[in-house]
């Protein structure tokens, strides 16, 4: 099962991503995250959500191999819509969402974390948006919620990563813990929130989203438009082929020539 959701007796709901080997989610997986978050917010028994993962790292973004082994643009469109749905569901979840990040958090993972309310991380965690390497754009909206503007641009253009410990000084990662203590850290924070009056916390979440200076849903959708342009140009398939060891760009070129 890619996504598991468990509601504890104390009102803490734990949503776990578990899609080996690296938690690069398929189109279906992104919608599963969205569904889990929507379900959490709709359940009055849920007071706070902890979003975590099993395996080597938190999240490696979209499943590029799925995209390159699917003809046409169905998987690309599906990934775009699935990511949008998942990020939106995290942001609009009616209760606070705590992201507990270990290992790598890349691409779509940054989208999930950037739209969370609180971020804690293991001491081996790192973040990055390597989209330019695969001919895509996206999640700059969410990376900009983790680091200042010029650092965001540097990380985005270079596809570099940044360790979680460096994000503590920017205030975007609340606290660091050894990997084997990360769940304890996240659950401790969740317990503090769960002990409050749930009606007040839900009102506070809605109020904080209402005064947010950035419309994250519209901003991310704008970014996705450029991804579609790059795909129509054929650039994205070429770069994704290099990453996935596939030949989709050559197949598309052959189809184009045959059509002419």
C-alpha atoms as a printed R data frame, in Angstrom:
    type eleno elety resid chain resno       x      y       z
1   ATOM     1    CA   UNK     A     1   0.000  0.000   0.000
2   ATOM     2    CA   UNK     A     2   1.503  3.337  -1.058
3   ATOM     3    CA   UNK     A     3  -0.344  5.527   1.452
4   ATOM     4    CA   UNK     A     4  -1.472  4.503   4.926
5   ATOM     5    CA   UNK     A     5  -3.646  6.628   7.208
6   ATOM     6    CA   UNK     A     6  -4.118  5.829  10.889
7   ATOM     7    CA   UNK     A     7  -6.150  7.839  13.399
8   ATOM     8    CA   UNK     A     8  -4.940  7.453  16.973
9   ATOM     9    CA   UNK     A     9  -7.132  7.708  20.039
10  ATOM    10    CA   UNK     A    10  -5.613 11.101  20.907
11  ATOM    11    CA   UNK     A    11  -6.765 12.668  17.621
12  ATOM    12    CA   UNK     A    12  -3.379 12.489  15.882
13  ATOM    13    CA   UNK     A    13  -3.705 11.086  12.371
14  ATOM    14    CA   UNK     A    14  -0.533  9.600  10.910
15  ATOM    15    CA   UNK     A    15  -0.318  9.523   7.105
16  ATOM    16    CA   UNK     A    16   2.611  7.442   5.855
17  ATOM    17    CA   UNK     A    17   4.032  7.257   2.336
18  ATOM    18    CA   UNK     A    18   5.566  3.872   1.583
19  ATOM    19    CA   UNK     A    19   6.380  3.292  -2.077
20  ATOM    20    CA   UNK     A    20   9.792  1.595  -2.498
21  ATOM    21    CA   UNK     A    21  12.448  2.112  -3.521
22  ATOM    22    CA   UNK     A    22  12.526  5.903  -3.117
23  ATOM    23    CA   UNK     A    23   8.933  7.075  -2.597
24  ATOM    24    CA   UNK     A    24   8.739  8.490  -6.126
25  ATOM    25    CA   UNK     A    25   4.964  8.482  -6.359
26  ATOM    26    CA   UNK     A    26   2.947  7.317  -9.327
27  ATOM    27    CA   UNK     A    27  -0.009  9.322 -10.583
28  ATOM    28    CA   UNK     A    28  -2.285  7.162  -8.437
29  ATOM    29    CA   UNK     A    29  -0.024  7.684  -5.435
30  ATOM    30    CA   UNK     A    30  -0.365 11.466  -5.572
31  ATOM    31    CA   UNK     A    31  -4.140 11.183  -5.625
32  ATOM    32    CA   UNK     A    32  -3.918  8.794  -2.673
33  ATOM    33    CA   UNK     A    33  -2.067 11.479  -0.691
34  ATOM    34    CA   UNK     A    34  -4.770 13.987  -1.621
35  ATOM    35    CA   UNK     A    35  -7.532 11.594  -0.593
36  ATOM    36    CA   UNK     A    36  -5.847 10.882   2.758
37  ATOM    37    CA   UNK     A    37  -5.554 14.595   3.526
38  ATOM    38    CA   UNK     A    38  -9.124 15.348   2.504
39  ATOM    39    CA   UNK     A    39 -10.340 12.448   4.637
40  ATOM    40    CA   UNK     A    40  -8.297 13.694   7.595
41  ATOM    41    CA   UNK     A    41  -9.730 17.198   7.444
42  ATOM    42    CA   UNK     A    42 -13.287 15.978   6.995
43  ATOM    43    CA   UNK     A    43 -13.123 13.739  10.067
44  ATOM    44    CA   UNK     A    44 -13.965 15.784  13.190
45  ATOM    45    CA   UNK     A    45 -11.996 13.275  15.277
46  ATOM    46    CA   UNK     A    46  -8.761 14.349  13.551
47  ATOM    47    CA   UNK     A    47  -7.002 17.159  15.420
48  ATOM    48    CA   UNK     A    48  -3.635 17.188  13.646
49  ATOM    49    CA   UNK     A    49  -1.895 15.244  10.872
50  ATOM    50    CA   UNK     A    50   1.668 13.924  10.841
51  ATOM    51    CA   UNK     A    51   2.832 13.313   7.264
52  ATOM    52    CA   UNK     A    52   5.794 10.939   7.246
53  ATOM    53    CA   UNK     A    53   7.411  8.230   5.128
54  ATOM    54    CA   UNK     A    54   9.068  4.851   5.330
55  ATOM    55    CA   UNK     A    55  12.163  3.819   3.424
56  ATOM    56    CA   UNK     A    56  15.315  5.572   2.248
57  ATOM    57    CA   UNK     A    57  13.857  9.067   2.127
58  ATOM    58    CA   UNK     A    58  10.742 11.159   2.502
59  ATOM    59    CA   UNK     A    59   9.851 11.629  -1.155
60  ATOM    60    CA   UNK     A    60  11.695 11.687  -4.489
61  ATOM    61    CA   UNK     A    61   8.972 13.430  -6.465
62  ATOM    62    CA   UNK     A    62   7.097 11.971  -9.427
63  ATOM    63    CA   UNK     A    63   7.765  8.542 -10.901
64  ATOM    64    CA   UNK     A    64   9.700  9.523 -14.031
65  ATOM    65    CA   UNK     A    65   9.925  5.934 -15.229
66  ATOM    66    CA   UNK     A    66   6.131  5.701 -15.218
67  ATOM    67    CA   UNK     A    67   6.017  8.869 -17.299
68  ATOM    68    CA   UNK     A    68   8.584  7.659 -19.835
69  ATOM    69    CA   UNK     A    69   7.015  4.243 -20.212
70  ATOM    70    CA   UNK     A    70   3.571  5.667 -20.964
71  ATOM    71    CA   UNK     A    71   2.740  6.755 -24.496
72  ATOM    72    CA   UNK     A    72   1.601 10.301 -25.149
73  ATOM    73    CA   UNK     A    73   1.054 12.841 -22.394
74  ATOM    74    CA   UNK     A    74  -1.383 10.920 -20.184
75  ATOM    75    CA   UNK     A    75   1.136 10.248 -17.396
76  ATOM    76    CA   UNK     A    76   2.482 13.802 -17.561
77  ATOM    77    CA   UNK     A    77  -0.966 15.330 -17.297
78  ATOM    78    CA   UNK     A    78  -1.837 12.841 -14.589
79  ATOM    79    CA   UNK     A    79   1.273 13.707 -12.583
80  ATOM    80    CA   UNK     A    80   0.604 17.430 -12.956
81  ATOM    81    CA   UNK     A    81  -2.969 17.076 -11.771
82  ATOM    82    CA   UNK     A    82  -2.073 14.558  -9.078
83  ATOM    83    CA   UNK     A    83   0.656 16.757  -7.615
84  ATOM    84    CA   UNK     A    84  -1.638 19.765  -7.731
85  ATOM    85    CA   UNK     A    85  -4.338 17.804  -5.897
86  ATOM    86    CA   UNK     A    86  -1.919 16.513  -3.252
87  ATOM    87    CA   UNK     A    87  -0.253 19.865  -2.572
88  ATOM    88    CA   UNK     A    88  -3.642 21.596  -2.445
89  ATOM    89    CA   UNK     A    89  -5.047 18.999  -0.058
90  ATOM    90    CA   UNK     A    90  -2.105 19.422   2.323
91  ATOM    91    CA   UNK     A    91  -2.437 23.199   2.289
92  ATOM    92    CA   UNK     A    92  -6.215 23.182   2.657
93  ATOM    93    CA   UNK     A    93  -6.407 20.374   5.205
94  ATOM    94    CA   UNK     A    94  -8.709 21.674   7.930
95  ATOM    95    CA   UNK     A    95  -6.187 20.811  10.661
96  ATOM    96    CA   UNK     A    96  -2.456 21.516  10.970
97  ATOM    97    CA   UNK     A    97  -0.127 19.231   9.021
98  ATOM    98    CA   UNK     A    98   3.297 18.375  10.438
99  ATOM    99    CA   UNK     A    99   5.785 17.049   7.862
100 ATOM   100    CA   UNK     A   100   8.398 14.715   9.346
101 ATOM   101    CA   UNK     A   101  11.189 14.521   6.785
102 ATOM   102    CA   UNK     A   102  14.058 12.048   6.679
103 ATOM   103    CA   UNK     A   103  16.662 11.499   4.011
104 ATOM   104    CA   UNK     A   104  15.876 13.107   0.678
105 ATOM   105    CA   UNK     A   105  12.966 15.427  -0.024
106 ATOM   106    CA   UNK     A   106  12.999 16.299  -3.711
107 ATOM   107    CA   UNK     A   107  10.694 17.822  -6.311
108 ATOM   108    CA   UNK     A   108   7.147 16.920  -5.389
109 ATOM   109    CA   UNK     A   109   8.314 16.176  -1.857
110 ATOM   110    CA   UNK     A   110   9.149 19.852  -1.472
111 ATOM   111    CA   UNK     A   111   5.635 20.618  -2.695
112 ATOM   112    CA   UNK     A   112   4.183 18.572   0.154
113 ATOM   113    CA   UNK     A   113   6.520 20.019   2.771
114 ATOM   114    CA   UNK     A   114   6.244 23.604   1.563
115 ATOM   115    CA   UNK     A   115   2.472 23.447   1.947
116 ATOM   116    CA   UNK     A   116   2.635 21.846   5.399
117 ATOM   117    CA   UNK     A   117   2.195 23.934   8.543
118 ATOM   118    CA   UNK     A   118   5.183 22.665  10.527
119 ATOM   119    CA   UNK     A   119   8.337 20.916   9.320
120 ATOM   120    CA   UNK     A   120  10.651 18.759  11.426
121 ATOM   121    CA   UNK     A   121  13.504 16.745   9.988
122 ATOM   122    CA   UNK     A   122  16.154 14.170  10.723
123 ATOM   123    CA   UNK     A   123  19.770 15.261  10.837
124 ATOM   124    CA   UNK     A   124  20.418 13.498   7.512
125 ATOM   125    CA   UNK     A   125  17.539 15.179   5.659
126 ATOM   126    CA   UNK     A   126  18.036 17.440   2.670
127 ATOM   127    CA   UNK     A   127  15.767 19.315   0.276
128 ATOM   128    CA   UNK     A   128  15.939 20.203  -3.389
129 ATOM   129    CA   UNK     A   129  13.983 20.867  -6.562
130 ATOM   130    CA   UNK     A   130  15.949 19.303  -9.449
131 ATOM   131    CA   UNK     A   131  13.155 19.922 -11.945
132 ATOM   132    CA   UNK     A   132  15.349 21.773 -14.454
133 ATOM   133    CA   UNK     A   133  17.420 18.613 -14.879
134 ATOM   134    CA   UNK     A   134  14.333 16.779 -16.136
135 ATOM   135    CA   UNK     A   135  12.944 19.559 -18.314
136 ATOM   136    CA   UNK     A   136  10.181 20.502 -15.920
137 ATOM   137    CA   UNK     A   137   9.212 23.446 -13.768
138 ATOM   138    CA   UNK     A   138   7.301 23.430 -10.522
139 ATOM   139    CA   UNK     A   139   7.535 23.556  -6.721
140 ATOM   140    CA   UNK     A   140   9.375 26.887  -6.755
141 ATOM   141    CA   UNK     A   141   6.196 28.137  -5.102
142 ATOM   142    CA   UNK     A   142   6.829 25.740  -2.242
143 ATOM   143    CA   UNK     A   143  10.613 26.059  -2.103
144 ATOM   144    CA   UNK     A   144  10.068 29.797  -1.664
145 ATOM   145    CA   UNK     A   145   8.220 29.000   1.560
146 ATOM   146    CA   UNK     A   146  11.329 27.290   2.906
147 ATOM   147    CA   UNK     A   147  14.137 29.693   1.964
148 ATOM   148    CA   UNK     A   148  14.546 33.386   1.067
149 ATOM   149    CA   UNK     A   149  13.951 34.476  -2.516
150 ATOM   150    CA   UNK     A   150  17.527 34.671  -3.798
151 ATOM   151    CA   UNK     A   151  18.522 31.396  -2.197
152 ATOM   152    CA   UNK     A   152  15.443 29.801  -3.722
153 ATOM   153    CA   UNK     A   153  16.476 31.004  -7.162
154 ATOM   154    CA   UNK     A   154  20.030 29.754  -6.697
155 ATOM   155    CA   UNK     A   155  18.833 26.321  -5.606
156 ATOM   156    CA   UNK     A   156  16.267 26.209  -8.416
157 ATOM   157    CA   UNK     A   157  18.586 27.206 -11.274
158 ATOM   158    CA   UNK     A   158  21.439 24.954 -10.115
159 ATOM   159    CA   UNK     A   159  19.288 22.023  -8.921
160 ATOM   160    CA   UNK     A   160  21.397 21.975  -5.770
161 ATOM   161    CA   UNK     A   161  20.126 20.599  -2.486
162 ATOM   162    CA   UNK     A   162  20.205 22.145   0.978
163 ATOM   163    CA   UNK     A   163  20.543 20.236   4.264
164 ATOM   164    CA   UNK     A   164  17.736 20.448   6.783
165 ATOM   165    CA   UNK     A   165  20.082 21.841   9.416
166 ATOM   166    CA   UNK     A   166  20.543 24.957   7.245
167 ATOM   167    CA   UNK     A   167  16.788 25.481   7.085
168 ATOM   168    CA   UNK     A   168  16.522 25.787  10.851
169 ATOM   169    CA   UNK     A   169  18.202 29.197  10.673
170 ATOM   170    CA   UNK     A   170  15.560 30.309   8.149
171 ATOM   171    CA   UNK     A   171  12.783 29.189  10.460
172 ATOM   172    CA   UNK     A   172  11.221 26.812   7.943
173 ATOM   173    CA   UNK     A   173  12.390 23.652   9.707
174 ATOM   174    CA   UNK     A   174  11.351 23.866  13.335
175 ATOM   175    CA   UNK     A   175  13.712 21.319  14.816
176 ATOM   176    CA   UNK     A   176  16.222 18.606  13.892
177 ATOM   177    CA   UNK     A   177  16.487 15.158  15.464
178 ATOM   178    CA   UNK     A   178  18.452 11.966  14.849
179 ATOM   179    CA   UNK     A   179  16.567  9.773  12.400
180 ATOM   180    CA   UNK     A   180  15.553  7.268  15.078
181 ATOM   181    CA   UNK     A   181  14.077 10.108  17.153
182 ATOM   182    CA   UNK     A   182  12.264 11.925  14.329
183 ATOM   183    CA   UNK     A   183   8.900 10.264  14.868
184 ATOM   184    CA   UNK     A   184   9.098 11.067  18.577
185 ATOM   185    CA   UNK     A   185   9.775 14.717  17.766
186 ATOM   186    CA   UNK     A   186   6.867 14.920  15.318
187 ATOM   187    CA   UNK     A   187   4.465 13.108  17.619
188 ATOM   188    CA   UNK     A   188   5.436 15.312  20.554
189 ATOM   189    CA   UNK     A   189   4.561 18.442  18.591
190 ATOM   190    CA   UNK     A   190   1.374 16.815  17.344
191 ATOM   191    CA   UNK     A   191   0.384 15.957  20.905
192 ATOM   192    CA   UNK     A   192   0.767 19.607  21.936
193 ATOM   193    CA   UNK     A   193  -1.633 20.641  19.186
194 ATOM   194    CA   UNK     A   194  -4.029 17.759  19.791
195 ATOM   195    CA   UNK     A   195  -4.354 18.848  23.428
196 ATOM   196    CA   UNK     A   196  -5.914 22.160  22.331
197 ATOM   197    CA   UNK     A   197  -9.577 22.713  21.604
198 ATOM   198    CA   UNK     A   198 -10.016 21.306  18.105
199 ATOM   199    CA   UNK     A   199 -12.574 23.954  17.167
200 ATOM   200    CA   UNK     A   200 -10.056 26.691  17.862
201 ATOM   201    CA   UNK     A   201  -7.248 24.940  15.996
202 ATOM   202    CA   UNK     A   202  -9.428 24.424  12.914
203 ATOM   203    CA   UNK     A   203 -10.444 28.081  12.993
204 ATOM   204    CA   UNK     A   204  -6.787 29.072  13.375
205 ATOM   205    CA   UNK     A   205  -5.773 26.984  10.344
206 ATOM   206    CA   UNK     A   206  -8.429 28.620   8.191
207 ATOM   207    CA   UNK     A   207  -7.477 32.069   9.468
208 ATOM   208    CA   UNK     A   208  -3.757 31.593   8.780
209 ATOM   209    CA   UNK     A   209  -4.441 30.385   5.250
210 ATOM   210    CA   UNK     A   210  -6.705 33.384   4.754
211 ATOM   211    CA   UNK     A   211  -3.927 35.867   5.546
212 ATOM   212    CA   UNK     A   212  -1.241 34.036   3.565
213 ATOM   213    CA   UNK     A   213   0.392 36.537   1.160
214 ATOM   214    CA   UNK     A   214   0.805 33.920  -1.584
215 ATOM   215    CA   UNK     A   215  -1.946 32.022  -3.362
216 ATOM   216    CA   UNK     A   216  -0.009 28.754  -3.524
217 ATOM   217    CA   UNK     A   217  -2.583 26.958  -5.670
218 ATOM   218    CA   UNK     A   218  -2.612 29.551  -8.446
219 ATOM   219    CA   UNK     A   219   1.149 30.093  -8.236
220 ATOM   220    CA   UNK     A   220   1.921 26.411  -8.666
221 ATOM   221    CA   UNK     A   221  -0.576 26.058 -11.512
222 ATOM   222    CA   UNK     A   222   1.196 28.927 -13.302
223 ATOM   223    CA   UNK     A   223   4.502 27.074 -13.028
224 ATOM   224    CA   UNK     A   224   2.958 23.942 -14.472
225 ATOM   225    CA   UNK     A   225   2.042 25.797 -17.648
226 ATOM   226    CA   UNK     A   226   5.728 26.160 -18.521
227 ATOM   227    CA   UNK     A   227   6.249 22.448 -17.917
228 ATOM   228    CA   UNK     A   228   3.613 21.734 -20.543
229 ATOM   229    CA   UNK     A   229   5.347 24.074 -23.012
230 ATOM   230    CA   UNK     A   230   8.677 22.300 -22.517
231 ATOM   231    CA   UNK     A   231   6.995 18.950 -23.059
232 ATOM   232    CA   UNK     A   232   5.352 20.080 -26.279
233 ATOM   233    CA   UNK     A   233   8.770 21.246 -27.476
234 ATOM   234    CA   UNK     A   234  10.174 17.759 -26.829
235 ATOM   235    CA   UNK     A   235  12.817 19.031 -24.438
236 ATOM   236    CA   UNK     A   236  11.407 17.272 -21.382
237 ATOM   237    CA   UNK     A   237  11.290 13.824 -22.973
238 ATOM   238    CA   UNK     A   238  14.942 14.110 -23.987
239 ATOM   239    CA   UNK     A   239  16.051 14.974 -20.458
240 ATOM   240    CA   UNK     A   240  13.804 12.410 -18.787
241 ATOM   241    CA   UNK     A   241  15.111  9.733 -21.174
242 ATOM   242    CA   UNK     A   242  18.652 10.481 -19.973
243 ATOM   243    CA   UNK     A   243  17.484 10.022 -16.380
244 ATOM   244    CA   UNK     A   244  15.295  6.946 -16.850
245 ATOM   245    CA   UNK     A   245  17.296  5.171 -19.565
246 ATOM   246    CA   UNK     A   246  14.319  5.174 -21.928
247 ATOM   247    CA   UNK     A   247  13.845  6.251 -25.546
248 ATOM   248    CA   UNK     A   248  10.475  7.971 -25.537
249 ATOM   249    CA   UNK     A   249  11.818 11.094 -27.284
250 ATOM   250    CA   UNK     A   250  13.083  8.973 -30.188
251 ATOM   251    CA   UNK     A   251   9.744  7.198 -30.446
252 ATOM   252    CA   UNK     A   252   7.941 10.534 -30.509
253 ATOM   253    CA   UNK     A   253  10.297 11.820 -33.198
254 ATOM   254    CA   UNK     A   254   9.666  8.704 -35.295
255 ATOM   255    CA   UNK     A   255   5.923  9.101 -34.934
256 ATOM   256    CA   UNK     A   256   6.193 12.755 -35.936
257 ATOM   257    CA   UNK     A   257   8.164 11.919 -39.085
258 ATOM   258    CA   UNK     A   258   5.741  9.146 -39.998
259 ATOM   259    CA   UNK     A   259   2.862 11.568 -39.587
260 ATOM   260    CA   UNK     A   260   4.482 13.973 -42.010
